[in-house]
Coordinates of C-alpha atoms and ligand atoms in Angstrom, one line a residue:
M278 CA -48.3 15.7 -24.2
T279 CA -47.1 13.1 -21.9
A280 CA -44.5 14.2 -19.1
Q281 CA -44.5 15.2 -15.8
I282 CA -44.2 19.0 -15.8
I283 CA -41.3 19.3 -13.2
D284 CA -42.6 23.0 -11.2
G285 CA -39.1 24.7 -10.9
K286 CA -41.2 27.6 -9.1
A287 CA -42.8 25.8 -6.5
F288 CA -40.0 23.6 -6.2
A289 CA -38.6 26.9 -5.3
A290 CA -40.8 28.2 -2.9
T291 CA -39.9 24.8 -0.5
V292 CA -36.6 25.4 -0.9
R293 CA -37.3 29.4 0.1
E294 CA -39.9 28.8 3.0
K295 CA -36.7 25.3 4.9
V296 CA -34.5 28.3 4.0
A297 CA -36.1 31.0 6.0
A298 CA -37.1 27.9 8.4
H299 CA -33.0 27.7 9.0
V300 CA -32.4 31.4 9.5
A301 CA -35.0 31.9 12.2
R302 CA -33.1 29.1 14.1
L303 CA -30.5 30.1 13.3
K304 CA -31.5 33.5 15.5
E305 CA -33.3 32.6 17.9
E306 CA -30.8 29.3 19.1
H307 CA -27.7 31.1 18.1
A308 CA -27.9 35.0 17.7
I309 CA -26.5 35.0 14.1
T310 CA -28.2 36.3 11.0
P311 CA -26.6 35.3 7.9
G312 CA -25.5 38.1 5.6
L313 CA -24.9 37.6 1.2
A314 CA -23.4 40.7 0.2
V315 CA -23.6 41.2 -3.5
V316 CA -21.2 43.4 -5.9
L317 CA -22.7 45.2 -8.6
V318 CA -20.5 46.7 -11.2
G319 CA -21.6 49.3 -13.5
E320 CA -25.3 49.6 -15.3
D321 CA -26.2 46.6 -17.0
P322 CA -29.8 46.3 -17.2
A323 CA -29.9 43.1 -16.8
S324 CA -27.6 42.5 -13.8
Q325 CA -29.3 45.0 -12.0
V326 CA -32.9 43.0 -12.8
Y327 CA -31.0 40.6 -10.8
V328 CA -29.0 42.1 -8.3
R329 CA -32.3 43.8 -6.8
S330 CA -34.5 39.9 -7.0
K331 CA -31.8 38.6 -5.1
G332 CA -31.1 41.4 -2.9
K333 CA -35.4 41.1 -1.8
M334 CA -35.8 37.2 -2.0
T335 CA -32.6 37.5 0.5
V336 CA -34.5 40.3 2.8
E337 CA -37.5 37.3 2.5
V338 CA -36.4 34.8 3.9
G339 CA -35.0 36.4 6.7
M340 CA -31.0 37.2 6.2
T341 CA -28.9 40.4 6.1
S342 CA -28.7 42.1 2.7
F343 CA -25.6 43.8 1.4
E344 CA -25.6 45.9 -2.1
H345 CA -22.4 46.7 -3.5
K346 CA -22.7 49.2 -6.8
L347 CA -20.1 50.4 -8.3
P348 CA -19.2 52.7 -11.0
A349 CA -18.8 50.7 -14.7
E350 CA -15.2 52.6 -13.9
T351 CA -14.0 50.9 -10.5
S352 CA -10.5 50.3 -11.1
E353 CA -9.9 46.3 -9.9
A354 CA -7.8 47.7 -6.7
D355 CA -10.5 49.1 -5.5
L356 CA -12.9 46.1 -6.3
L357 CA -10.0 43.4 -4.8
A358 CA -10.3 46.4 -1.1
L359 CA -13.7 46.2 -1.3
I360 CA -13.4 42.0 -1.2
E361 CA -10.9 41.8 0.8
A362 CA -13.4 44.3 3.1
L363 CA -16.0 41.7 3.0
N364 CA -13.5 38.5 3.4
A365 CA -12.9 40.2 6.8
D366 CA -16.5 41.3 7.8
K367 CA -18.1 38.8 10.0
S368 CA -21.6 39.5 8.7
V369 CA -21.3 38.7 5.9
H370 CA -21.3 34.8 5.3
G371 CA -21.5 34.7 1.7
I372 CA -20.1 37.3 -1.3
L373 CA -21.4 37.1 -4.7
V374 CA -19.6 39.6 -7.5
Q375 CA -22.5 39.7 -10.5
L376 CA -21.1 38.2 -14.0
P377 CA -20.0 40.3 -16.4
L378 CA -17.7 42.6 -15.2
P379 CA -16.4 45.1 -17.2
D380 CA -13.8 44.4 -19.9
H381 CA -10.8 46.0 -18.1
L382 CA -11.3 44.0 -14.2
D383 CA -10.3 40.4 -14.8
E384 CA -13.0 37.9 -13.8
D385 CA -10.6 35.0 -12.9
L386 CA -8.1 37.1 -10.6
V387 CA -11.7 38.5 -9.0
I388 CA -13.6 35.8 -8.3
N389 CA -10.8 33.9 -6.9
S390 CA -9.7 36.6 -4.6
I391 CA -13.2 35.6 -2.6
A392 CA -12.7 33.8 0.6
P393 CA -13.6 30.4 -0.9
E394 CA -15.5 30.0 2.5
K395 CA -18.1 33.1 1.6
D396 CA -18.1 32.1 -2.1
V397 CA -21.6 31.5 -2.9
D398 CA -21.3 31.1 -6.2
G399 CA -19.0 27.7 -6.0
F400 CA -16.9 29.7 -8.4
H401 CA -13.7 29.8 -7.0
I402 CA -10.7 27.8 -8.1
S403 CA -10.7 26.1 -4.8
N404 CA -14.1 25.3 -4.9
V405 CA -14.3 24.0 -8.5
G406 CA -10.9 21.4 -7.3
L407 CA -13.1 20.3 -4.1
L408 CA -15.9 19.9 -6.0
G409 CA -14.2 17.3 -9.1
T410 CA -12.6 15.7 -6.0
G411 CA -16.4 14.8 -4.8
Q412 CA -14.7 17.0 -1.4
K413 CA -16.9 19.4 0.6
A414 CA -17.6 22.4 -1.0
M415 CA -19.8 25.5 -2.1
V416 CA -21.6 23.8 -5.0
P417 CA -22.7 26.5 -8.2
C418 CA -26.3 27.7 -8.1
T419 CA -28.6 26.7 -10.5
P420 CA -26.8 22.9 -11.3
L421 CA -28.1 22.5 -7.4
G422 CA -31.1 23.3 -8.2
C423 CA -30.9 20.6 -11.2
L424 CA -30.0 18.1 -9.0
M425 CA -32.5 19.4 -6.5
M426 CA -35.0 18.7 -9.3
L427 CA -33.8 15.7 -9.8
R428 CA -33.3 14.3 -7.0
D429 CA -37.1 15.0 -5.8
H430 CA -38.3 13.3 -8.5
H431 CA -36.3 10.5 -9.2
G432 CA -35.5 10.1 -5.4
S433 CA -32.0 8.3 -6.2
V434 CA -30.2 9.1 -10.4
S435 CA -27.8 6.3 -9.2
G436 CA -26.6 3.8 -11.8
L437 CA -28.7 6.4 -14.9
D438 CA -27.2 7.5 -18.1
A439 CA -26.7 11.6 -17.9
V440 CA -25.8 13.3 -21.0
V441 CA -25.2 17.3 -20.1
I442 CA -25.1 19.2 -23.3
G443 CA -22.3 22.4 -23.1
R444 CA -19.5 22.8 -20.9
S445 CA -19.9 25.9 -19.1
N446 CA -17.9 26.9 -16.1
I447 CA -21.1 27.7 -14.6
V448 CA -23.1 25.0 -15.9
G449 CA -22.5 22.3 -18.0
K450 CA -19.1 21.3 -16.0
P451 CA -20.6 21.8 -12.4
M452 CA -23.3 19.2 -13.6
A453 CA -21.4 16.8 -14.5
Q454 CA -19.8 16.4 -12.2
L455 CA -22.6 16.7 -9.4
L456 CA -24.4 14.0 -11.6
L457 CA -20.7 11.5 -11.4
G458 CA -21.2 12.2 -7.8
N459 CA -24.3 11.4 -7.8
S460 CA -23.2 7.9 -9.5
C461 CA -24.7 8.8 -12.7
T462 CA -23.3 7.3 -16.0
V463 CA -22.1 10.7 -17.6
T464 CA -21.8 12.3 -21.5
I465 CA -20.5 16.0 -21.4
T466 CA -21.4 17.1 -24.7
H467 CA -20.6 20.6 -27.0
S468 CA -20.5 21.6 -30.2
R469 CA -18.2 19.5 -31.6
T470 CA -19.7 16.8 -30.6
K471 CA -20.6 14.3 -33.0
N472 CA -23.8 12.1 -33.4
L473 CA -24.6 14.5 -31.1
A474 CA -29.0 13.0 -31.2
D475 CA -28.0 9.7 -30.8
V476 CA -26.0 10.5 -27.6
V477 CA -28.8 12.2 -26.3
K478 CA -31.2 9.7 -27.4
R479 CA -29.1 6.9 -24.7
A480 CA -29.9 9.9 -21.8
D481 CA -32.6 9.2 -18.7
I482 CA -31.0 12.1 -18.0
V483 CA -30.5 15.2 -20.0
V484 CA -29.5 18.8 -18.9
A485 CA -28.9 21.2 -21.7
A486 CA -26.9 24.5 -21.6
V487 CA -26.3 24.8 -24.5
G488 CA -27.9 29.2 -24.9
R489 CA -29.6 27.7 -28.7
P490 CA -33.1 28.6 -28.7
E491 CA -35.0 24.8 -29.3
M492 CA -31.9 23.0 -30.3
V493 CA -32.8 19.6 -28.9
P494 CA -35.8 18.3 -30.8
G495 CA -38.2 15.7 -29.6
D496 CA -37.3 12.9 -31.5
W497 CA -33.7 13.0 -30.1
I498 CA -35.0 11.9 -26.3
K499 CA -35.8 8.4 -25.0
P500 CA -39.1 7.5 -24.7
G501 CA -39.2 7.9 -20.3
A502 CA -36.2 10.5 -19.7
T503 CA -36.2 12.8 -17.5
V504 CA -35.1 16.8 -19.8
I505 CA -33.9 19.4 -17.5
D506 CA -34.1 22.7 -19.6
V507 CA -31.4 25.3 -18.7
G508 CA -31.4 27.5 -21.3
I509 CA -33.1 31.0 -21.0
N510 CA -33.8 32.4 -24.6
R511 CA -35.5 35.3 -25.9
I512 CA -37.3 35.1 -29.1
D513 CA -39.1 37.3 -31.8
A514 CA -42.8 36.4 -31.6
P515 CA -44.7 37.8 -34.2
E516 CA -48.0 36.0 -32.9
K517 CA -48.0 38.1 -29.7
G518 CA -48.2 41.2 -32.1
T519 CA -46.3 44.2 -31.9
K520 CA -45.8 46.3 -28.8
E521 CA -46.2 49.9 -29.1
D522 CA -43.0 51.1 -30.4
G523 CA -43.4 49.0 -34.1
S524 CA -41.3 46.4 -32.6
V525 CA -42.5 42.2 -32.4
K526 CA -42.8 40.9 -28.7
M527 CA -40.9 38.5 -27.6
R528 CA -41.2 35.4 -26.0
L529 CA -38.6 33.1 -23.6
V530 CA -37.9 29.6 -24.4
G531 CA -35.3 27.2 -23.4
D532 CA -32.5 24.9 -25.1
C533 CA -34.9 22.3 -25.9
H534 CA -38.7 22.9 -28.1
F535 CA -40.5 22.2 -25.3
D536 CA -43.9 20.1 -27.3
S537 CA -42.0 17.9 -29.0
C538 CA -39.8 17.1 -26.1
A539 CA -42.6 17.0 -23.7
E540 CA -44.4 14.5 -26.0
V541 CA -41.7 11.9 -25.4
A542 CA -39.6 13.1 -21.9
G543 CA -41.1 11.2 -19.2
A544 CA -40.9 14.9 -17.1
I545 CA -39.8 18.4 -18.3
T546 CA -38.6 21.8 -16.9
P547 CA -40.7 23.9 -18.6
V548 CA -39.3 28.0 -19.4
P549 CA -39.7 29.8 -18.0
G550 CA -40.4 28.3 -14.6
G551 CA -38.6 25.4 -14.2
V552 CA -34.7 25.6 -13.9
G553 CA -34.8 29.7 -13.1
P554 CA -36.4 29.7 -9.9
M555 CA -34.2 27.4 -8.6
T556 CA -31.2 29.4 -9.2
I557 CA -31.6 32.2 -6.2
A558 CA -33.0 30.0 -4.3
C559 CA -29.7 28.1 -4.5
L560 CA -27.6 31.0 -3.7
L561 CA -30.0 31.6 -0.2
A562 CA -30.0 27.9 0.1
N563 CA -25.3 28.4 0.1
T564 CA -25.8 30.9 1.9
V565 CA -27.0 29.7 4.7
T566 CA -24.4 27.0 4.4
A567 CA -21.4 29.1 4.7
C568 CA -22.6 31.0 8.3
C569 CA -23.5 27.2 9.4
R570 CA -19.8 26.0 8.5
A571 CA -18.5 29.4 9.2
N572 CA -19.8 28.7 12.4
G573 CA -19.1 25.5 13.1
L574 CA -23.1 24.2 13.1
A575 CA -24.8 21.6 11.4
E576 CA -25.7 21.8 8.1
P577 CA -29.0 23.0 6.9
E578 CA -31.0 19.4 5.4
G579 CA -31.7 19.0 1.8
L580 CA -30.6 22.2 0.9
T581 CA -27.0 20.7 -0.3
A582 CA -25.4 18.8 -2.7
Ligands
GUN213 N1 -24.4 36.5 -14.0 C1 -25.6 35.6 -14.3 N2 -25.6 34.0 -13.4 C2 -24.7 35.1 -12.5 C3 -24.3 34.1 -11.5 O1 -25.1 32.7 -11.4 N3 -23.7 34.2 -10.6 C4 -23.1 35.5 -10.8 N4 -22.6 35.6 -9.9 N5 -23.3 36.3 -12.0 C5 -24.1 35.8 -13.0

């Protein structure tokens, strides 16, 4: 292996330390405690794990965590009423509605009912527009985490060729906007892209966010390129044996084939331990940023796009 491993777990810890230091200053100098409200509708097990983890880390950096767990059959009107109350609550600086929502709830309507300045996910249409026009926005957490790691590794990414694989609203599109805003030459690719291997091979920076296990092999990567793997895929791992119930054990893999990509790349994020830990760290960073903006205070350095 030749690539440098970009340790997202360690980097996320440094981001959380910066957030905690800023929170301490807000408390000491301004008697303000940033607050993050997380809304979970239903009992999706993966969402419950994420929400618990967000709440725990919010408290660890000194912020207030407000958790609202609603039953799966909650009506749209009740959910919108809760969001309206959180929008008006001065102790709440960030609001996150955990996705996916149950089918009877209109996700776009719900997300767009969050006050844009409290939309720490950066999913509100106003924030999408602000980011796309290079204005001050709340930036989606996963792409923000990727950008922080890229800046840390490269210093500046200006002028580099970046290829984003995947066009989702949560990762692919905002990632492309951030890279463009940082003066990369950006190509967005997707399932219909012709000659994907050739396109990826031109890139100095590859961001893979398609959700297809190990889709990108090492021979698509330009020697020395930086590979940011956003994928978190669970696949069968028969080599690890079976569980007590007789089912095959699983392992996590990214969208890139790690071993072969690491032979060619200059730097690569592992899965797990790469992009994943950065997402919650950036949620905390966005909450402290939202709190500073709400109070007309200087934004924390190094925690914004
Ligand atoms: N579900 C999976 N990832 C996310 C995320 O980043 N934000 C929200 N709100 N829900 C999610």
